[in-house]
CSV table of C-alpha atoms and ligand atoms in Angstrom, one decimal:
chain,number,residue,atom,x,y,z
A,1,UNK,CA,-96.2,-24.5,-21.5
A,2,UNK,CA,-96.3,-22.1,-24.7
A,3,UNK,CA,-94.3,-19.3,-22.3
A,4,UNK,CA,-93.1,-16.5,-24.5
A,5,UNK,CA,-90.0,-15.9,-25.4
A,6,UNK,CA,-88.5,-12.9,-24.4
A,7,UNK,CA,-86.2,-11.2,-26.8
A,8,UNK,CA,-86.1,-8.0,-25.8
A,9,UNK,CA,-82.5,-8.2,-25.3
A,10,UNK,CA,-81.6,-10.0,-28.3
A,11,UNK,CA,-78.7,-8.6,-30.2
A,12,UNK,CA,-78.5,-8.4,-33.7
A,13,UNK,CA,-80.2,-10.6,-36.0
A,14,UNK,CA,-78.0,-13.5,-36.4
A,15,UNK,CA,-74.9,-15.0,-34.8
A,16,UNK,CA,-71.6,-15.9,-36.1
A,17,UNK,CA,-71.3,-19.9,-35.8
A,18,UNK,CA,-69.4,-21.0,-32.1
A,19,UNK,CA,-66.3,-22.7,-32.8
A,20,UNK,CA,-66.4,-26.6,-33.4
A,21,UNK,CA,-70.5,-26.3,-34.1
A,22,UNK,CA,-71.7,-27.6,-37.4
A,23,UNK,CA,-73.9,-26.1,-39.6
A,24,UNK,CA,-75.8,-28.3,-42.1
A,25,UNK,CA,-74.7,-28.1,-45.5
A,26,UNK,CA,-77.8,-26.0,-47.2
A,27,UNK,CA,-77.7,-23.7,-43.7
A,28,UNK,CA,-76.6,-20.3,-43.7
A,29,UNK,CA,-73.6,-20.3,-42.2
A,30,UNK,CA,-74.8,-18.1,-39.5
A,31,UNK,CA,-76.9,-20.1,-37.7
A,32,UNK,CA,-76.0,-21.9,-34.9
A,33,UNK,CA,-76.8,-25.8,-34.6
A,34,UNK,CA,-78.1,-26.9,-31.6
A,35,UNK,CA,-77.4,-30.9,-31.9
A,36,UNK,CA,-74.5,-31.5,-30.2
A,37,UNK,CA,-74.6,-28.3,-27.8
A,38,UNK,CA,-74.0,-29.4,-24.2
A,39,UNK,CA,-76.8,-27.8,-21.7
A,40,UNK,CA,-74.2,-25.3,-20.7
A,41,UNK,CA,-73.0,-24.8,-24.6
A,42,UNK,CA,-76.8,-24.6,-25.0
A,43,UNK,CA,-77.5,-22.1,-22.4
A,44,UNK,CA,-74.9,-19.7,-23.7
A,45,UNK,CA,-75.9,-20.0,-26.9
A,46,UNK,CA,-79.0,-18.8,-26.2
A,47,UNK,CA,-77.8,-16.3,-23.6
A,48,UNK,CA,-75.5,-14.9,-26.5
A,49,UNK,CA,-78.8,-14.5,-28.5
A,50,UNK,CA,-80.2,-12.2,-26.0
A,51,UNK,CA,-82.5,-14.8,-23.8
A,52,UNK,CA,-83.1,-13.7,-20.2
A,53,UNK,CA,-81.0,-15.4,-17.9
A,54,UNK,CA,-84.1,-16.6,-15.8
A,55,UNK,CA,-85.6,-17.8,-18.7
A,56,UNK,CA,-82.4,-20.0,-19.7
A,57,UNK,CA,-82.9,-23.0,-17.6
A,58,UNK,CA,-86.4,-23.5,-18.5
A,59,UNK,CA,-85.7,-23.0,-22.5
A,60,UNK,CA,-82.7,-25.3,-22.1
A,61,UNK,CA,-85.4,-28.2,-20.7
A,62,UNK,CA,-87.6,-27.5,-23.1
A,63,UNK,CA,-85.6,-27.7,-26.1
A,64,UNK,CA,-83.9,-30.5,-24.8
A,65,UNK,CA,-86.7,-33.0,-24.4
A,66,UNK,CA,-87.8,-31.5,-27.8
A,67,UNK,CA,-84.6,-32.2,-29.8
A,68,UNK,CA,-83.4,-35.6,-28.4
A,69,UNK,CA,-86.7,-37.2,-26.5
A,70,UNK,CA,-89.1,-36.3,-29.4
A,71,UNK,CA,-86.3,-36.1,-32.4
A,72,UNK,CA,-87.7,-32.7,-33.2
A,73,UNK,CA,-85.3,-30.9,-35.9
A,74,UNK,CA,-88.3,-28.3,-36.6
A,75,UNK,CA,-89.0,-25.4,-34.1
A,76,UNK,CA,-92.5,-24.7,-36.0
A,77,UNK,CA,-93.0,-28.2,-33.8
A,78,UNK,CA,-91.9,-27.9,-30.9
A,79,UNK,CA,-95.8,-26.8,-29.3
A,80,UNK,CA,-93.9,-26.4,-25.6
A,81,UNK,CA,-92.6,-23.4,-27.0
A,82,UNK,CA,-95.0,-19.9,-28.1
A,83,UNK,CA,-95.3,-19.0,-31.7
A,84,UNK,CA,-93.2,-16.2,-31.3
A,85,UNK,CA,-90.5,-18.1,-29.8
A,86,UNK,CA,-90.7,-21.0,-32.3
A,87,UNK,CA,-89.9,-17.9,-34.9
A,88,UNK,CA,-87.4,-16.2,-33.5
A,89,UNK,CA,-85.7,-19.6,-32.8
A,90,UNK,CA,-86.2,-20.6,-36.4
A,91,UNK,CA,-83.7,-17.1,-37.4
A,92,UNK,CA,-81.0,-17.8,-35.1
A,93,UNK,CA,-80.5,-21.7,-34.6
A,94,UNK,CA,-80.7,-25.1,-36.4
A,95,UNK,CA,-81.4,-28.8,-35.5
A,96,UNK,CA,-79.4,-30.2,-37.9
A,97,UNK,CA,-78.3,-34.0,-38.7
A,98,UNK,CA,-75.8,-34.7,-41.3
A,99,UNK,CA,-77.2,-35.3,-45.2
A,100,UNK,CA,-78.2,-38.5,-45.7
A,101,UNK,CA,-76.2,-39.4,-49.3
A,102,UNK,CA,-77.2,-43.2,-49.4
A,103,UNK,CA,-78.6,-46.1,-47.0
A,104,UNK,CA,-78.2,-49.2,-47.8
A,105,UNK,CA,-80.0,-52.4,-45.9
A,106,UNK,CA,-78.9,-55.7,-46.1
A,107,UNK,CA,-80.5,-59.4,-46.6
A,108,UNK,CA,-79.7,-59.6,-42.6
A,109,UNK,CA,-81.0,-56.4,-41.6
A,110,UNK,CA,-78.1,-54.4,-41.3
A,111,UNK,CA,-78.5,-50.9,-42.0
A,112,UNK,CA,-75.7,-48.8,-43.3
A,113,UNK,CA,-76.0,-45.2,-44.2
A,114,UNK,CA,-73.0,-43.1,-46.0
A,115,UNK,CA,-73.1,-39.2,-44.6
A,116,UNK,CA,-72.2,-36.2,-45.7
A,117,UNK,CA,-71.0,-33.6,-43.3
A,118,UNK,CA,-70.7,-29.5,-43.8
A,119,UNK,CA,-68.2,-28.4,-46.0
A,120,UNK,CA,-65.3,-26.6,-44.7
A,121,UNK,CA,-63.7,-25.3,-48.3
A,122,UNK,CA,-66.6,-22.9,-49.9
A,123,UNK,CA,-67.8,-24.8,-53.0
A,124,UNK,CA,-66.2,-28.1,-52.3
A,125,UNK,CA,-68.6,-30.9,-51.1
A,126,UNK,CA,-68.4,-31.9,-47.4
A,127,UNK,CA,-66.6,-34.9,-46.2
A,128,UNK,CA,-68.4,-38.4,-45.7
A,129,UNK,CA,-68.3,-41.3,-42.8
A,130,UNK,CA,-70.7,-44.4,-42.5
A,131,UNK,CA,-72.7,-45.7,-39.7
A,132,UNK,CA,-73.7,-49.1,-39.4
A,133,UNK,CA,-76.7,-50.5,-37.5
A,134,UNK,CA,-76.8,-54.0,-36.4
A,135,UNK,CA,-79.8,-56.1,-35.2
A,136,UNK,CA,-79.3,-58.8,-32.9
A,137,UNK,CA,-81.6,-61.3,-31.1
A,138,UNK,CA,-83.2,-58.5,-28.3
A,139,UNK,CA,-81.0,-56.0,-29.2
A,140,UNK,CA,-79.5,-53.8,-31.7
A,141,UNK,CA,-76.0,-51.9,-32.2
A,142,UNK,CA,-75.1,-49.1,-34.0
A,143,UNK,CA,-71.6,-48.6,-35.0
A,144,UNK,CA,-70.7,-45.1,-35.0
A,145,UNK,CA,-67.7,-43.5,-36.5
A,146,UNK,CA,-65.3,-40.7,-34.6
A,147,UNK,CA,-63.0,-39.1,-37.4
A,148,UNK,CA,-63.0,-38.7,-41.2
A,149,UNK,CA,-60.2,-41.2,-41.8
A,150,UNK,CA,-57.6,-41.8,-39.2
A,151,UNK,CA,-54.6,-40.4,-38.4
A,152,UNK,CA,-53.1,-44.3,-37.4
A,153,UNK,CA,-52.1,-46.2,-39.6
A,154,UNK,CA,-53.2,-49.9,-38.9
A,155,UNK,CA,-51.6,-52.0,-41.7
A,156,UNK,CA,-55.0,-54.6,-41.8
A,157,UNK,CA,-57.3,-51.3,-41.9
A,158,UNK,CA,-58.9,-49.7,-44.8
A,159,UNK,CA,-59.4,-46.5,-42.8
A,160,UNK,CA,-55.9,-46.5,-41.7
A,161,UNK,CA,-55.1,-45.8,-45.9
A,162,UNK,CA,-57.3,-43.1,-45.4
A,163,UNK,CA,-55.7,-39.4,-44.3
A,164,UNK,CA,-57.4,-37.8,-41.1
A,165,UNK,CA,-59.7,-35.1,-43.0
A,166,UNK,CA,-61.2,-33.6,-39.8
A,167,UNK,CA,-62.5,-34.8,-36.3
A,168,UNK,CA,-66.7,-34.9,-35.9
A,169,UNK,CA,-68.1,-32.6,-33.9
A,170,UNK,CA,-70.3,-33.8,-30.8
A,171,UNK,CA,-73.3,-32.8,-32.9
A,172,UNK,CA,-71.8,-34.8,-36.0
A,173,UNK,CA,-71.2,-38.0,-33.8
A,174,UNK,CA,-75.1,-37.8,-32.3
A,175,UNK,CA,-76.7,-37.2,-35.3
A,176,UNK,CA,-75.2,-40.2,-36.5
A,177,UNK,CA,-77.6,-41.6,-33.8
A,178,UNK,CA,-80.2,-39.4,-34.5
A,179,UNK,CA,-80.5,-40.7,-37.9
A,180,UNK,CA,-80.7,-44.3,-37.3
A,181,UNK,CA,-83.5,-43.4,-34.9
A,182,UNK,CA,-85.2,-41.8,-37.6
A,183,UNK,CA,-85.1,-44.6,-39.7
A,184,UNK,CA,-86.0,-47.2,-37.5
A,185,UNK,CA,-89.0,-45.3,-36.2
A,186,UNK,CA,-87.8,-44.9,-32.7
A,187,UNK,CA,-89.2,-41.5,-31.6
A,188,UNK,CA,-92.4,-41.3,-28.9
A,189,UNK,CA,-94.5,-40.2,-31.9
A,190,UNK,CA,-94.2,-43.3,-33.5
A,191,UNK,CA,-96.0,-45.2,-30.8
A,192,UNK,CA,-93.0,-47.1,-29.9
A,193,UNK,CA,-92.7,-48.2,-26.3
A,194,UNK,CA,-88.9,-47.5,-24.7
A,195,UNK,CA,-88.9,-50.8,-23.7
A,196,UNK,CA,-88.6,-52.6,-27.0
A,197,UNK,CA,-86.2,-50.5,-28.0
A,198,UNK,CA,-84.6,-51.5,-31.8
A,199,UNK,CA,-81.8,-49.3,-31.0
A,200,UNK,CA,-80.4,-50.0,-27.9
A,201,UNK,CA,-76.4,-50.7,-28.1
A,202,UNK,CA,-73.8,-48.1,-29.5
A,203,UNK,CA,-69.9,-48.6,-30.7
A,204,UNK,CA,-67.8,-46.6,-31.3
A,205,UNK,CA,-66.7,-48.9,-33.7
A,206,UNK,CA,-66.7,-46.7,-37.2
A,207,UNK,CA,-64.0,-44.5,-38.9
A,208,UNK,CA,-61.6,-42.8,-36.4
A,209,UNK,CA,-59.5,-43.2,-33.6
A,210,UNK,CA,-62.3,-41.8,-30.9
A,211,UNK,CA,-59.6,-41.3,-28.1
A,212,UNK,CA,-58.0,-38.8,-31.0
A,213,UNK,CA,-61.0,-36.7,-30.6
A,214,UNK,CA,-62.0,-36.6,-26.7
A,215,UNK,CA,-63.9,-34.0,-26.0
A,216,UNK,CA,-66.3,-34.4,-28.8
A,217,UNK,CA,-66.9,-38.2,-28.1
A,218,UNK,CA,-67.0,-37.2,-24.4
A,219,UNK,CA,-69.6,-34.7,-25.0
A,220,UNK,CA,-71.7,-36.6,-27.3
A,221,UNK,CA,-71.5,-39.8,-25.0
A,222,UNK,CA,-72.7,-37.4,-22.3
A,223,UNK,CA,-75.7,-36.5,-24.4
A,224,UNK,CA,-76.5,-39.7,-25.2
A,225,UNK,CA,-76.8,-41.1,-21.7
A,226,UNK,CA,-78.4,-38.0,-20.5
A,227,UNK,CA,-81.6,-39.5,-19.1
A,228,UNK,CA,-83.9,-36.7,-19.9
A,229,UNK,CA,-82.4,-37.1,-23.7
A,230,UNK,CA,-81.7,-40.1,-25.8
A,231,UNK,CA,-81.2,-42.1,-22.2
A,232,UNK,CA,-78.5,-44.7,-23.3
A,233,UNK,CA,-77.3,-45.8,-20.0
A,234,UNK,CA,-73.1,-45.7,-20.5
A,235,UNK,CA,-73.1,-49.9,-19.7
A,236,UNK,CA,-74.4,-50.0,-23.3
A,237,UNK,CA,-72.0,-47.6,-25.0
A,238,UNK,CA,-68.7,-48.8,-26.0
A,239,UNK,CA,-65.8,-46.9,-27.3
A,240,UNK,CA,-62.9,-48.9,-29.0
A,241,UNK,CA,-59.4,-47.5,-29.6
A,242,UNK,CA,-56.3,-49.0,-31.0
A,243,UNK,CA,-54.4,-48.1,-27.4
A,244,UNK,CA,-53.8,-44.2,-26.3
A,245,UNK,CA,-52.8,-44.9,-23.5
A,246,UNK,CA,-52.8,-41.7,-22.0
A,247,UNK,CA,-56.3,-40.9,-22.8
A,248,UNK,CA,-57.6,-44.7,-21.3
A,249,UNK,CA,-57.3,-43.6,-17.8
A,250,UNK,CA,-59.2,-40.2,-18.6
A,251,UNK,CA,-61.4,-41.8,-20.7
A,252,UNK,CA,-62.9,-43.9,-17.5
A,253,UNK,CA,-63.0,-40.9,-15.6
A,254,UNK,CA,-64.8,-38.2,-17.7
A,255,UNK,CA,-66.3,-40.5,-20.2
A,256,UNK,CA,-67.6,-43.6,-18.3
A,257,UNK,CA,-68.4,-45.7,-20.8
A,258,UNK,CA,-67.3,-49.5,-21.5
A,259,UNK,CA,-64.1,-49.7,-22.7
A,260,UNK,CA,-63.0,-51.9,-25.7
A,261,UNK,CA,-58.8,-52.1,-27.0
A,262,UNK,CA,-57.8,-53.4,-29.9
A,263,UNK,CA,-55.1,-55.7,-29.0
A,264,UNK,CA,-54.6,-57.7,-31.9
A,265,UNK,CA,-51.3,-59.2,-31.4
A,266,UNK,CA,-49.6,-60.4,-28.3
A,267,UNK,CA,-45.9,-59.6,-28.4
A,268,UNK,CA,-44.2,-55.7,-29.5
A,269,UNK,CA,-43.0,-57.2,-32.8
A,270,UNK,CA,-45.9,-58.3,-34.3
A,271,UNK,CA,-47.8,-55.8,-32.9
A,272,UNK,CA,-45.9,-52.4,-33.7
A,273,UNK,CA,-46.7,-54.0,-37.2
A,274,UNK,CA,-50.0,-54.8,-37.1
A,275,UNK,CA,-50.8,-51.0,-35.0
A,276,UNK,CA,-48.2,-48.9,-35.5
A,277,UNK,CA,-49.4,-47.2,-32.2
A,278,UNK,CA,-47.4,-50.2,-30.6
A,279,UNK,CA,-44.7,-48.3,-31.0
A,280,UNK,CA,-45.2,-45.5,-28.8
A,281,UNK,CA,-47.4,-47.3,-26.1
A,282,UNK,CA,-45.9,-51.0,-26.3
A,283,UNK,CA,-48.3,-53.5,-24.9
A,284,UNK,CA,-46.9,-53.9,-21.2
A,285,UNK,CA,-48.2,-50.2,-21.2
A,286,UNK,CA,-51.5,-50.6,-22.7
A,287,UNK,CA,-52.4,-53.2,-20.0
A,288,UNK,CA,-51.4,-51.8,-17.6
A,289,UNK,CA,-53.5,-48.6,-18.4
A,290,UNK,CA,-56.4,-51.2,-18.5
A,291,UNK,CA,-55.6,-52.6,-15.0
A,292,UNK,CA,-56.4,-49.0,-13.8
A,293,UNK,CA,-59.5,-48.1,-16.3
A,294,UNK,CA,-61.9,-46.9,-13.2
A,295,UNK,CA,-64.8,-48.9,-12.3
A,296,UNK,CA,-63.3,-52.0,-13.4
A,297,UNK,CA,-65.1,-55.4,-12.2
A,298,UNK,CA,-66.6,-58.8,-13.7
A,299,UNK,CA,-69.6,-56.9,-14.5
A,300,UNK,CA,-68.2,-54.1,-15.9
A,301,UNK,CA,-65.2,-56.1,-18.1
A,302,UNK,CA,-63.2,-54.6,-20.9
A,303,UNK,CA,-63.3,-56.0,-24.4
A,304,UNK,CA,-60.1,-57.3,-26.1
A,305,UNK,CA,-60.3,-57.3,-30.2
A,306,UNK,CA,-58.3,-59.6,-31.9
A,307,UNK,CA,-58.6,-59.7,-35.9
A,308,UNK,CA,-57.7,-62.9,-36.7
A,309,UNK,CA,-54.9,-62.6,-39.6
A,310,UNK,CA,-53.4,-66.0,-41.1
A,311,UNK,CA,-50.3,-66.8,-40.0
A,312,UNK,CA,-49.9,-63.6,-38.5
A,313,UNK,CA,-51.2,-63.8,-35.0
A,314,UNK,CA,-53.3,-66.8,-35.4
A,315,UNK,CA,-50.5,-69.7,-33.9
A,316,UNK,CA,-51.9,-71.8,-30.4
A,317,UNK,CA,-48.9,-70.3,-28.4
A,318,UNK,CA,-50.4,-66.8,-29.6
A,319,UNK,CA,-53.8,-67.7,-28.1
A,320,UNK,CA,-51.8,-69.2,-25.1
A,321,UNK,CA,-50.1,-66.0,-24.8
A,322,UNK,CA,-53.2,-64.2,-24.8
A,323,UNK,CA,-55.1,-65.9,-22.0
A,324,UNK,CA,-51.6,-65.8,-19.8
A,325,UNK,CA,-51.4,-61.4,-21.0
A,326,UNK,CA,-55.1,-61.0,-19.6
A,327,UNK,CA,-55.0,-63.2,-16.0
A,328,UNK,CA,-55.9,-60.5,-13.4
A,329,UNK,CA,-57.8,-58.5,-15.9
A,330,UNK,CA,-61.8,-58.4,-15.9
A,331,UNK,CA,-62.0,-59.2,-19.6
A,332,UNK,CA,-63.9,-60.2,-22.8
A,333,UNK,CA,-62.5,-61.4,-26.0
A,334,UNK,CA,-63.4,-60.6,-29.4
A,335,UNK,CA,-62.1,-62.6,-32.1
A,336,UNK,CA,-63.0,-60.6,-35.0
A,337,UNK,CA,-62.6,-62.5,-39.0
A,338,UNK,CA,-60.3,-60.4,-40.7
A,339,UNK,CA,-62.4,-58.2,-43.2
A,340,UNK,CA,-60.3,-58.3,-46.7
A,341,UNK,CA,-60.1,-54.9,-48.7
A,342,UNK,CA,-59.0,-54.0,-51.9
A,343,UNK,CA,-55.1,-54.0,-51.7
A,344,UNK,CA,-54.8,-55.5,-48.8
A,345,UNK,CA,-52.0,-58.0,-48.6
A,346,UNK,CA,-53.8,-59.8,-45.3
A,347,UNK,CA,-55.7,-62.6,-45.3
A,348,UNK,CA,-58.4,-63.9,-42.8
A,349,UNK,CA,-57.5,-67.1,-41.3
A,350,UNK,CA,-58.9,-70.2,-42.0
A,351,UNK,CA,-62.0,-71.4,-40.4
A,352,UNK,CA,-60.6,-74.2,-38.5
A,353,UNK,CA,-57.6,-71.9,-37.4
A,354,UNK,CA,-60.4,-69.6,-35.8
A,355,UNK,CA,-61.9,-72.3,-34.1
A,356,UNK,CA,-58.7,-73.7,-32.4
A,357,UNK,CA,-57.9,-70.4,-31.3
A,358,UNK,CA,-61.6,-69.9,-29.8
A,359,UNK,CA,-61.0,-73.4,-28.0
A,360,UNK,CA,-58.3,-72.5,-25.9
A,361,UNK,CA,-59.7,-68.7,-25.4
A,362,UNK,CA,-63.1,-70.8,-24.5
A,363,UNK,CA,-61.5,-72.9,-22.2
A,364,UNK,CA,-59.4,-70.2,-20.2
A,365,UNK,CA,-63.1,-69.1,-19.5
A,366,UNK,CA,-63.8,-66.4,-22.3
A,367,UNK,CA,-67.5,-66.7,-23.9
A,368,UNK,CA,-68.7,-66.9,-27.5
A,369,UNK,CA,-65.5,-64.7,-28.9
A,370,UNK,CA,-66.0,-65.1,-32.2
A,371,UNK,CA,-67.8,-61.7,-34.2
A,372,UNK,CA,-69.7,-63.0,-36.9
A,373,UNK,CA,-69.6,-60.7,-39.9
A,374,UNK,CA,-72.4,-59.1,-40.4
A,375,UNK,CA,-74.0,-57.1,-43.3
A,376,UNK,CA,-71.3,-58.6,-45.7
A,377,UNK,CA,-73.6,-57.8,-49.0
A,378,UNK,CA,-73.8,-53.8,-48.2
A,379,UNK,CA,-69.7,-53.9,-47.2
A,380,UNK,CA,-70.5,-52.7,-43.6
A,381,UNK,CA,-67.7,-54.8,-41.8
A,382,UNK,CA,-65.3,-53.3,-39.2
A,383,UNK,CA,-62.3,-51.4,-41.7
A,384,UNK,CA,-64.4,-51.3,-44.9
A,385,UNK,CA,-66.5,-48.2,-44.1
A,386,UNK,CA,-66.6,-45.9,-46.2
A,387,UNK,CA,-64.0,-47.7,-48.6
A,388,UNK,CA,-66.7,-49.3,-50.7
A,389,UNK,CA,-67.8,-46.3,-51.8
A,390,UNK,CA,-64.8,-44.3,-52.6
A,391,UNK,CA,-63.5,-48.0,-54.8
A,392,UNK,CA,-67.7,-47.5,-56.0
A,393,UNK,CA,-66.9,-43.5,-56.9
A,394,UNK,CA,-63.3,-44.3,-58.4
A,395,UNK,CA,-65.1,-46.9,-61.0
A,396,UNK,CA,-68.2,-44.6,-61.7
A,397,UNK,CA,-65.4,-42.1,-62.6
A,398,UNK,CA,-63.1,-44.5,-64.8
A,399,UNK,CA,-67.0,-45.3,-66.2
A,400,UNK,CA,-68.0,-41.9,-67.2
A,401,UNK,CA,-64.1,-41.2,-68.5
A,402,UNK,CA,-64.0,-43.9,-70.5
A,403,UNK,CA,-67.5,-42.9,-72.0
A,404,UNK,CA,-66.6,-39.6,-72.9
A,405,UNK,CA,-63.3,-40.8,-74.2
A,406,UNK,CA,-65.1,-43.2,-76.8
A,407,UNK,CA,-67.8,-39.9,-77.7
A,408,UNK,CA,-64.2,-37.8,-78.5
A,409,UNK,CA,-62.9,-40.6,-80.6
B,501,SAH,N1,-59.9,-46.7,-34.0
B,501,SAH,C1,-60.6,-47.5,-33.1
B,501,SAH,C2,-62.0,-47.8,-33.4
B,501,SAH,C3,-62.3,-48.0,-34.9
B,501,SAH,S1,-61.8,-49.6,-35.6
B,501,SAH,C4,-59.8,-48.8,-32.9
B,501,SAH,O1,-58.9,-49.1,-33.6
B,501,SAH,O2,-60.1,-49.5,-32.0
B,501,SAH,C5,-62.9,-50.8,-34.9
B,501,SAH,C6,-62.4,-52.2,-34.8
B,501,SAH,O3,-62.3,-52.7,-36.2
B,501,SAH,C7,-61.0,-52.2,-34.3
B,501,SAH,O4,-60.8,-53.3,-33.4
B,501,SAH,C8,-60.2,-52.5,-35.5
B,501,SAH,O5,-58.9,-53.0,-35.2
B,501,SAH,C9,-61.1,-53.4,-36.3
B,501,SAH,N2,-60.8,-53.5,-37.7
B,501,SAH,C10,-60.2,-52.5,-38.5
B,501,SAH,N3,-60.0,-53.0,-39.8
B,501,SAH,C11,-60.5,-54.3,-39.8
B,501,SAH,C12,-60.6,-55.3,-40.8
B,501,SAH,N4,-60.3,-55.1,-42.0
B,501,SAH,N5,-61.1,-56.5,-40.4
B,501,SAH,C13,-61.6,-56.7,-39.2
B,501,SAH,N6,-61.5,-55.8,-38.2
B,501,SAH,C14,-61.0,-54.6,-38.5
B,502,SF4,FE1,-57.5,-46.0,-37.1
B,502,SF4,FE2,-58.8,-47.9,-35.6
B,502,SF4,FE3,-58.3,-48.2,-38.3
B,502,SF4,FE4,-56.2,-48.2,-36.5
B,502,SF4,S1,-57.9,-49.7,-36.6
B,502,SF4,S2,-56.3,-47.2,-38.5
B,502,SF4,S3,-56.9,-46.7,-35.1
B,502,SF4,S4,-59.6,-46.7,-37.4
């Protein structure tokens, strides 16, 4: 408790950002932040700053518990640490989550916040992703997003009309996290008691193909679960991906987490339509890969999405087909109501159509597949982040136009 820090070796005053690590938008660039540092990234971040090496372990512990058991993102603080250390800390690093530009809450509780991340092109403002929380009856998911946009290009997804921009960075993806914490009041100084936990499910559900960006979901899934940090055991963390098939098998092995595909269609032809993906990894393939997903049982199933798209894949013979593709495979189903968009030339099937469907996926033994849509007044449905507020943006912009055009006339 309150060791000093010795800096006796420190090097010059600041350090040039590591690779990959995000700086918060008002930060000087120079400063390294800290959120989304592995403990080994951690330690040599602090052993590039000058830290005795027999001091790194401790330092590493200390921060650790500070930044993601108490959500501390203010050395001055963190009382484990001495004065002097808090200081010197304060010159080099930052705990930094991304800017919050709006959150939003809905009539039923669902809580979606629009982000802004660090700019990459001097004077330009920094790119922006969404996470969506989601309450439930004893528990509570958050819906994180991956990518800025998404380099596949799903024909019934708004993000798929959106260009890749960037991947997150580990520190990008926790501090999505992070923030939800924050808002829901989840950190030990807020006298809540880790076992009613508000928080207590993540997706990664939002913009982005996470399989697209590995190591950084990888990472920041690590961090997560890390027991001493936010403590998410990996049974509660699902990641979703349209089907890289390479990256499943890997993904089970050096991430750990439940696994979620989105299947959406039953045979190559509708499919290489509906995910273009198809193409490349055709769906014999893709389940196959799932067959072999390590750690595979009935308690540990995967999840199959299926967006439910009228007269698309929404026939009895395609739910037939569905049940007759998954015998053999631990599995859950997710029929998911087709989110419209602006532009979109889909359609959600009808009601009754859904419940057919559900019927025959009930009776082969899958339960309650149907997603209900939730938080449909703040737009925070599967394939309309983020689009809400560009469409919200583009009619500000044709607002303020057309004003000035009537002040020239
Ligand atoms: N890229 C990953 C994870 C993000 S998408 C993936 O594709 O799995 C999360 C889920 O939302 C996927 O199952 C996706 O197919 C689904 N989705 C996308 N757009 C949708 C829409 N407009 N309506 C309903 N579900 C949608
Ligand atoms: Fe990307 Fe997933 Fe949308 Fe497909 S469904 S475009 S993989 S975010």
């Amino acid at each position: 408790m309150g060791a000093t820090l010795d800096l006796s070796h420190k090097n010059s005053g600041t350090v040039p950002p590591a690779s990959g690590v995000a700086t918060p938008a008002d930060a000087p660039a120079s400063k390294i932040n800290l959120m989304g540092l592995t403990r080994e990234g951690m330690a040599q971040a602090l052993r590039d700053f000058g830290l005795p090496e027999k001091q790194i372990r401790m330092r590493v512990g200390q921060l650790w518990n500070a930044i993601y058991h108490h959500g501390l993102s203010d050395f001055a603080e963190m009382t484990t640490l001495s004065k002097e250390a808090r200081a010197k800390l304060a010159e080099a690093f930052v705990i930094a989550r991304p800017e919050i530009v709006v959150e939003q809450k809905s009539t039923d509780g669902t809580r979606k916040w629009l982000l802004r991340l660090p700019s990459d092109k001097p004077g330009l403002p920094g790119p922006e992703v969404e996470a969506v929380y989601i309450p439930e009856e004893g528990r509570g998911t958050l819906c994180v997003s991956s990518q800025v946009g998404c380099t596949l290009t799903c024909t019934f997804c708004h993000t798929g009309t959106q260009k890749l921009v960037r991947n997150l960075t580990a520190g990008e993806i926790i501090g999505q996290i992070m923030i939800a914490r924050d808002a829901l009041g989840e950190w030990p100084h807020s006298g809540r008691n880790s076992s009613d936990r508000l928080l207590t499910n993540i997706v990664m559900m939002g913009m982005g193909e996470p399989l697209y960006n590995f190591d950084n979901v990888r990472d920041a899934l690590d961090i997560v679960s890390d027991g001493e940090g936010l403590s998410l055991s990996k049974r509660r963390i699902t990641l979703s991906t349209s089907g890289v098939v390479p990256e499943i098998v890997r993904a089970g092995e050096e991430i750990g987490s439940m696994l979620a595909i989105s299947l959406h269609a039953v045979n190559d032809e509708t499919r290489n339509k509906l995910v273009p993906l198809n193409k490349k990894y055709p769906i014999a393939e893709l389940l196959e890969a799932c067959r072999n997903y390590p750690g595979l049982s009935n308690a540990r199933r995967i999840t199959f999405e299926y967006v439910m798209l009228k007269g698309v894949n929404d026939s009895l013979a395609d739910a037939k087909e569905l049940v007759r593709l998954l015998k053999g495979i631990p599995a859950k189903i997710n029929l998911i109501p087709f989110n419209p968009w602006p532009g979109t030339d889909y359609e959600c099937s009808d009601w009754a159509t859904i419940e057919k469907f559900a019927d025959v996926v009930n009776r082969a033994g899958y339960a309650s597949p149907v997603r209900t849509p939730r938080g449909r007044d703040i737009m925070a449905a599967c394939g309309q982040l983020k689009s809400d507020t560009v469409k919200a943006r583009a009619s500000d912009r044709f607002k303020t136009e057309k004003a000035e055009a009537s002040e020239t006339i």
